[in-house]
Coordinates of C-alpha atoms in Angstrom, one line a residue:
Chain S
M307 CA -2.3 2.2 -65.9
K308 CA -5.5 0.7 -65.0
S309 CA -3.7 -2.1 -62.9
R310 CA -1.4 0.6 -61.2
I311 CA -4.2 2.3 -60.0
L312 CA -6.0 -0.5 -58.8
R313 CA -2.6 -1.7 -56.5
S314 CA -2.1 1.7 -55.3
T315 CA -5.7 1.8 -54.3
L316 CA -5.4 -1.5 -52.7
L317 CA -2.6 -0.5 -50.9
V318 CA -4.3 2.6 -49.5
L319 CA -7.1 0.3 -48.4
I320 CA -4.5 -2.2 -46.7
I321 CA -2.5 0.5 -44.9
L322 CA -6.2 2.0 -43.8
A323 CA -7.4 -1.3 -42.3
L324 CA -3.9 -1.9 -40.7
V325 CA -4.5 1.6 -39.1
L326 CA -7.9 1.1 -38.2
T327 CA -7.2 -2.6 -36.6
S328 CA -4.2 -0.9 -34.2
F329 CA -6.4 2.0 -33.2
V330 CA -9.5 -0.5 -32.4
S331 CA -6.9 -2.6 -30.3
C332 CA -5.7 0.6 -28.6
R333 CA -8.9 1.6 -27.6
K334 CA -10.1 -1.8 -26.4
K335 CA -10.9 -1.3 -22.7
K336 CA -7.5 -2.8 -20.6
V337 CA -8.6 -5.6 -18.6
D338 CA -8.4 -4.7 -14.9
D339 CA -6.7 -7.1 -13.4
T340 CA -6.2 -5.0 -9.9
L341 CA -9.8 -6.1 -8.5
P342 CA -9.2 -8.3 -5.6
P343 CA -12.0 -11.0 -4.8
D344 CA -15.0 -9.9 -3.2
Y345 CA -14.9 -12.5 -0.6
A346 CA -11.1 -13.6 1.0
P347 CA -9.9 -16.6 -0.3
P348 CA -9.5 -19.6 2.2
Q349 CA -5.8 -19.9 1.9
T350 CA -3.7 -17.4 4.3
E351 CA -0.5 -15.9 3.2
G352 CA 2.5 -18.7 3.0
N353 CA 5.2 -15.8 3.8
A354 CA 3.5 -14.1 6.6
E355 CA 5.4 -14.6 9.9
D356 CA 3.6 -13.6 13.7
M357 CA 4.6 -10.3 14.9
E358 CA 5.5 -9.9 18.8
E359 CA 2.4 -10.0 20.8
G360 CA 0.1 -7.4 21.6
D361 CA -1.8 -6.3 24.9
G362 CA -4.9 -8.5 23.9
S363 CA -6.7 -5.3 23.3
K364 CA -8.5 -4.5 19.8
I365 CA -9.3 -1.4 18.0
D366 CA -12.3 0.3 18.8
T367 CA -14.2 -0.3 15.7
P368 CA -17.9 0.8 15.0
E369 CA -20.6 -2.0 14.6
G370 CA -20.5 -3.5 11.2
G371 CA -17.6 -1.8 10.3
G372 CA -13.7 -3.0 10.6
S373 CA -10.4 -2.0 11.4
V374 CA -6.5 -2.4 10.8
G375 CA -3.7 -1.5 12.6
L376 CA -1.0 -1.0 9.6
V377 CA 2.8 -1.3 10.4
Y378 CA 4.9 -0.7 7.5
E379 CA 7.7 0.9 5.5
D380 CA 7.2 2.6 2.2
K381 CA 10.3 1.7 0.8
L382 CA 10.8 -1.6 -0.9
T383 CA 13.0 -3.8 -3.1
I384 CA 12.2 -6.0 -6.0
D385 CA 14.9 -8.7 -6.9
L386 CA 14.2 -9.6 -10.8
S387 CA 16.2 -12.7 -10.9
D388 CA 14.2 -13.7 -7.6
K389 CA 11.2 -12.8 -9.1
S390 CA 10.3 -11.8 -5.2
V391 CA 10.1 -8.5 -3.4
S392 CA 11.2 -7.4 -0.2
L393 CA 8.9 -5.4 2.3
N394 CA 8.2 -4.8 5.7
F395 CA 4.2 -4.9 6.1
G396 CA 2.2 -6.1 8.8
I397 CA -1.4 -5.6 10.5
S398 CA -1.1 -5.5 14.4
K399 CA -2.9 -8.0 16.5
R400 CA -5.2 -5.2 17.5
S401 CA -6.7 -5.2 14.0
V402 CA -10.1 -6.6 13.5
S403 CA -10.2 -7.2 9.8
N404 CA -8.2 -9.4 7.6
V405 CA -6.3 -8.0 4.8
I406 CA -5.1 -8.9 1.1
L407 CA -2.3 -6.5 0.5
Q408 CA -1.6 -5.6 -3.3
L409 CA 1.4 -3.8 -4.7
I410 CA 0.5 -1.8 -7.7
V411 CA 3.1 -0.1 -10.0
Q412 CA 2.0 2.0 -12.7
D413 CA -1.8 0.5 -12.8
T414 CA -0.1 -3.0 -12.8
V415 CA -0.6 -5.4 -10.2
I416 CA 3.0 -6.7 -9.6
V417 CA 2.4 -8.4 -6.2
Q418 CA -0.9 -9.7 -4.6
T419 CA -0.6 -11.8 -1.1
D420 CA -3.3 -14.2 0.2
L421 CA -5.1 -13.9 3.1
I422 CA -3.0 -11.6 6.1
T423 CA -4.5 -12.3 9.5
P424 CA -3.9 -9.8 12.6
G425 CA -0.5 -10.4 14.1
Q426 CA 0.9 -11.1 11.0
R427 CA 4.0 -9.6 9.1
V428 CA 5.0 -9.9 5.4
R429 CA 8.7 -9.6 4.6
T430 CA 9.2 -11.2 1.2
A431 CA 6.4 -12.2 -1.5
A432 CA 6.5 -13.4 -4.9
L433 CA 5.9 -11.4 -7.9
K434 CA 2.6 -12.1 -10.2
E435 CA 3.5 -14.4 -12.9
G436 CA 5.2 -12.3 -15.9
A437 CA 5.3 -9.2 -13.6
E438 CA 9.1 -9.4 -13.9
A439 CA 8.9 -8.7 -17.6
K440 CA 6.9 -5.5 -17.0
L441 CA 9.9 -4.0 -14.6
Q442 CA 13.1 -2.5 -15.3
P443 CA 16.3 -1.8 -12.7
G444 CA 15.6 1.4 -11.4
V445 CA 13.5 3.3 -8.9
Y446 CA 9.7 3.7 -9.3
S447 CA 8.8 6.5 -7.0
S448 CA 5.5 7.8 -8.4
N449 CA 2.4 5.9 -9.0
A450 CA 3.6 2.8 -7.0
K451 CA 1.5 2.0 -4.1
F452 CA 0.2 -0.4 -1.8
I453 CA -3.5 -1.3 -1.7
V454 CA -4.9 -2.8 1.3
N455 CA -8.0 -4.3 1.0
C456 CA -9.8 -5.3 4.1
Y457 CA -12.5 -8.5 5.0
D458 CA -14.7 -9.1 7.4
P459 CA -13.1 -11.8 9.6
E460 CA -16.5 -13.6 10.2
T461 CA -18.6 -12.9 6.6
N462 CA -15.2 -13.0 4.9
E463 CA -16.8 -10.1 2.9
K464 CA -14.5 -7.2 1.4
S465 CA -15.1 -4.0 3.4
A466 CA -16.4 -0.9 1.6
V467 CA -13.1 1.2 2.8
R468 CA -9.7 0.2 1.7
Q469 CA -6.3 1.9 2.2
E470 CA -3.8 3.1 -0.3
I471 CA -0.4 3.8 0.8
P472 CA 2.5 5.6 -1.6
V473 CA 5.7 3.9 -1.8
T474 CA 9.1 3.7 -3.5
V475 CA 10.0 0.4 -5.3
T476 CA 13.5 -0.1 -6.2
V477 CA 14.1 -2.9 -8.8
Q478 CA 17.2 -4.5 -9.2
N479 CA 18.4 -7.6 -11.2
Chain P
M758 CA 86.6 -14.5 18.1
K759 CA 85.2 -14.4 21.7
K760 CA 84.7 -10.5 21.4
L761 CA 82.8 -10.8 18.0
F762 CA 80.6 -13.6 19.5
S763 CA 79.7 -11.5 22.8
L764 CA 79.0 -8.3 20.5
A765 CA 76.7 -10.3 18.3
L766 CA 74.9 -11.9 21.4
V767 CA 74.5 -8.3 22.7
V768 CA 73.0 -7.0 19.5
A769 CA 70.5 -10.2 19.4
L770 CA 69.7 -9.4 22.7
V771 CA 69.1 -5.7 21.9
I772 CA 66.7 -6.5 18.8
A773 CA 65.0 -9.1 20.7
M774 CA 64.0 -6.6 23.7
A775 CA 63.3 -3.9 21.3
I776 CA 60.9 -6.4 19.6
T777 CA 59.3 -7.2 23.1
A778 CA 58.8 -3.5 24.0
S779 CA 56.9 -2.6 20.9
A780 CA 54.3 -5.2 21.2
A781 CA 50.7 -3.7 21.6
V782 CA 49.8 -6.8 24.3
T783 CA 52.5 -7.5 26.9
T784 CA 52.5 -9.9 29.7
N785 CA 53.2 -8.7 33.2
G786 CA 53.3 -11.2 35.6
G787 CA 50.6 -13.6 34.2
T788 CA 48.1 -10.6 33.2
A789 CA 47.5 -9.7 29.6
Q790 CA 47.2 -6.1 28.9
G791 CA 46.1 -4.4 25.6
D792 CA 44.2 -1.6 24.1
V793 CA 40.1 -1.5 23.7
N794 CA 38.9 -0.2 20.5
A795 CA 35.5 0.7 20.0
E796 CA 33.8 2.3 16.9
Y797 CA 30.2 3.9 17.0
V798 CA 28.1 2.8 14.5
I799 CA 24.1 4.0 14.3
N800 CA 21.5 2.2 12.0
E801 CA 19.5 5.1 11.1
L802 CA 15.9 4.5 11.4
G803 CA 13.8 5.3 8.5
D804 CA 10.3 6.4 8.2
T805 CA 8.4 3.8 10.0
Y806 CA 4.8 3.6 9.8
A807 CA 2.0 2.6 12.5
V808 CA -1.4 3.9 11.6
E809 CA -4.6 2.7 13.2
V810 CA -7.8 3.3 11.0
A811 CA -11.3 1.9 12.1
F812 CA -14.1 2.6 9.8
G813 CA -18.1 1.9 10.2
S814 CA -20.2 0.0 8.0
M815 CA -20.9 2.8 5.5
E816 CA -24.5 1.8 5.1
F817 CA -26.4 4.7 4.1
T818 CA -30.4 4.9 3.5
Y819 CA -31.9 6.9 0.9
T820 CA -35.6 7.5 1.7
V821 CA -38.1 9.1 -0.5
T822 CA -41.2 10.7 1.1
E823 CA -43.8 11.5 -0.8
A824 CA -47.0 14.0 -0.2
W825 CA -50.0 15.2 -1.8
D826 CA -49.9 18.5 -3.4
D827 CA -53.4 19.6 -2.9
V828 CA -53.0 22.7 -4.7
N829 CA -51.2 21.8 -7.8
H830 CA -53.0 18.2 -7.2
E831 CA -50.0 16.1 -7.7
V832 CA -47.6 13.9 -5.6
T833 CA -44.7 15.6 -4.7
S834 CA -41.5 13.8 -3.1
T835 CA -38.7 15.0 -0.8
A836 CA -35.7 12.6 -0.4
A837 CA -33.0 12.3 2.4
W838 CA -29.6 10.1 3.1
T839 CA -29.7 9.1 6.6
Y840 CA -27.1 6.5 8.6
T841 CA -26.7 5.6 12.2
A842 CA -24.3 6.9 14.4
E843 CA -20.5 6.2 13.5
S844 CA -21.4 4.0 10.5
N845 CA -20.1 7.0 8.3
E846 CA -16.9 7.4 10.2
I847 CA -13.2 6.6 9.3
D848 CA -11.1 7.1 12.7
V849 CA -7.4 7.6 12.0
A850 CA -4.8 7.2 14.8
N851 CA -0.9 7.9 14.0
D852 CA 1.6 6.1 15.9
S853 CA 4.3 6.4 13.2
N854 CA 7.8 8.2 13.6
V855 CA 6.3 11.0 11.0
T856 CA 3.5 13.0 10.6
I857 CA 0.9 11.6 7.9
T858 CA -2.4 13.0 6.1
A859 CA -5.2 11.0 5.5
T860 CA -7.2 11.5 2.3
A861 CA -10.4 9.7 1.7
A862 CA -12.2 9.7 -1.8
F863 CA -15.3 7.8 -2.9
A864 CA -15.4 6.1 -6.2
A865 CA -19.0 5.3 -7.3
D866 CA -19.7 1.9 -8.9
T867 CA -21.3 2.4 -12.6
G868 CA -25.2 3.4 -12.3
Y869 CA -24.4 5.3 -9.3
E870 CA -22.5 8.2 -10.7
A871 CA -25.2 10.6 -9.6
V872 CA -24.5 9.9 -5.9
E873 CA -22.1 12.7 -4.2
A874 CA -20.0 12.1 -1.5
T875 CA -18.4 14.9 0.8
F876 CA -15.8 14.2 3.4
A877 CA -15.5 16.3 6.6
N878 CA -11.6 16.8 7.8
N879 CA -10.6 15.5 4.8
G880 CA -6.7 15.5 4.0
A881 CA -6.3 16.3 7.8
Q882 CA -2.3 15.7 9.1
F883 CA -1.7 13.6 11.9
A884 CA 1.4 14.5 14.0
T885 CA 2.9 11.3 16.0
A886 CA 0.5 10.0 18.6
A887 CA -2.5 12.2 17.1
S888 CA -6.0 11.0 16.0
G889 CA -9.0 12.2 14.3
T890 CA -12.0 11.6 12.4
I891 CA -13.4 11.6 8.7
T892 CA -16.9 11.5 8.2
L893 CA -18.8 11.0 5.0
T894 CA -22.0 12.2 3.9
L895 CA -23.9 11.5 0.7
D896 CA -25.9 13.7 -1.6
G897 CA -27.6 13.3 -4.9
E898 CA -30.2 10.8 -6.1
L899 CA -29.9 7.2 -5.7
P900 CA -31.8 4.8 -8.5
A901 CA -34.9 3.3 -7.6
S902 CA -34.8 -0.2 -6.3
T903 CA -31.1 0.1 -5.3
D904 CA -29.9 -2.2 -2.4
G905 CA -26.4 -3.1 -2.1
K906 CA -23.1 -1.8 -2.8
I907 CA -22.9 1.8 -4.7
G908 CA -19.0 2.3 -4.3
T909 CA -15.6 2.0 -2.6
I910 CA -13.8 4.5 -0.2
T911 CA -10.2 4.7 -0.7
V912 CA -8.3 6.4 2.3
T913 CA -5.0 7.6 1.2
I914 CA -2.3 7.4 4.0
A915 CA 0.8 9.4 3.1
K916 CA 3.6 11.1 4.7
Y917 CA 3.0 14.6 5.0
V918 CA 5.6 16.7 3.2
P919 CA 5.3 20.5 3.8
A920 CA 5.0 23.0 0.9
E921 CA 8.2 24.6 0.0
G922 CA 8.8 28.4 0.9

């Protein structure tokens, strides 16, 4: 009888321990991997291509600030087998700032480019390592967005102002 | 027998003429003639965005000025946020083929939650070829000895969708 009580108590304790462990792991702060660097990386985006020439003028930019001419479409396609995204995103030659573009789906960074400089466009980009495992074929139309992080071209410092653009992402095999 | 042969020849001749007449392209004195077919195909243009965003340095100064209250015999202080011209502005120009909205939001870094941001002209609509300015003013208390980044401003650019009804 005593041993049965002991075993039952032990079992209850084990279950309690398991429940507590899983609760603590769930409460553990999720590592925020959505933060782009404070200073721009030296390497420019390998998939970027030149856009057509502008008239040479620049956006009228307040002193100490920045500017971007965003040229884009808000619909993009992810090919899981290829681990790549097809998109149309560029910053016009009239821009002053450089840019790092992120594609975020449901708070997870799926794509993060290297530095895009004024007059460049990106039509394809690789998914972040392991991102393909987090996506399923279908359409992600809510909580999918571009984050445009601007960098000063002289100091490489990240600007205080960034842009967010809601997008629709179609994922296919 | 000859009659039979002649008849067969005539039949063959008639069939040959019929085949020639039914061809779409004929040759008449060395000139080729035929129908010209065409199909109208349009690659419809989707929403295409071209938006220029220019922003100031977003550098603000929080100045605390002390004074002596000779009635209550204590030091009093007043605080004010100041900024240089244009440094608090976000200019938006829309050259897209759709109307957009631009909405700014301020996210304070840890330790600066007491700082409050107010944006004028926030959430404004910009039709094609329209432009405008969102301005930021700060309020609230800044912790003493602060000298650096206190938060981030995010400007959300979205297609304007009219409310139903």
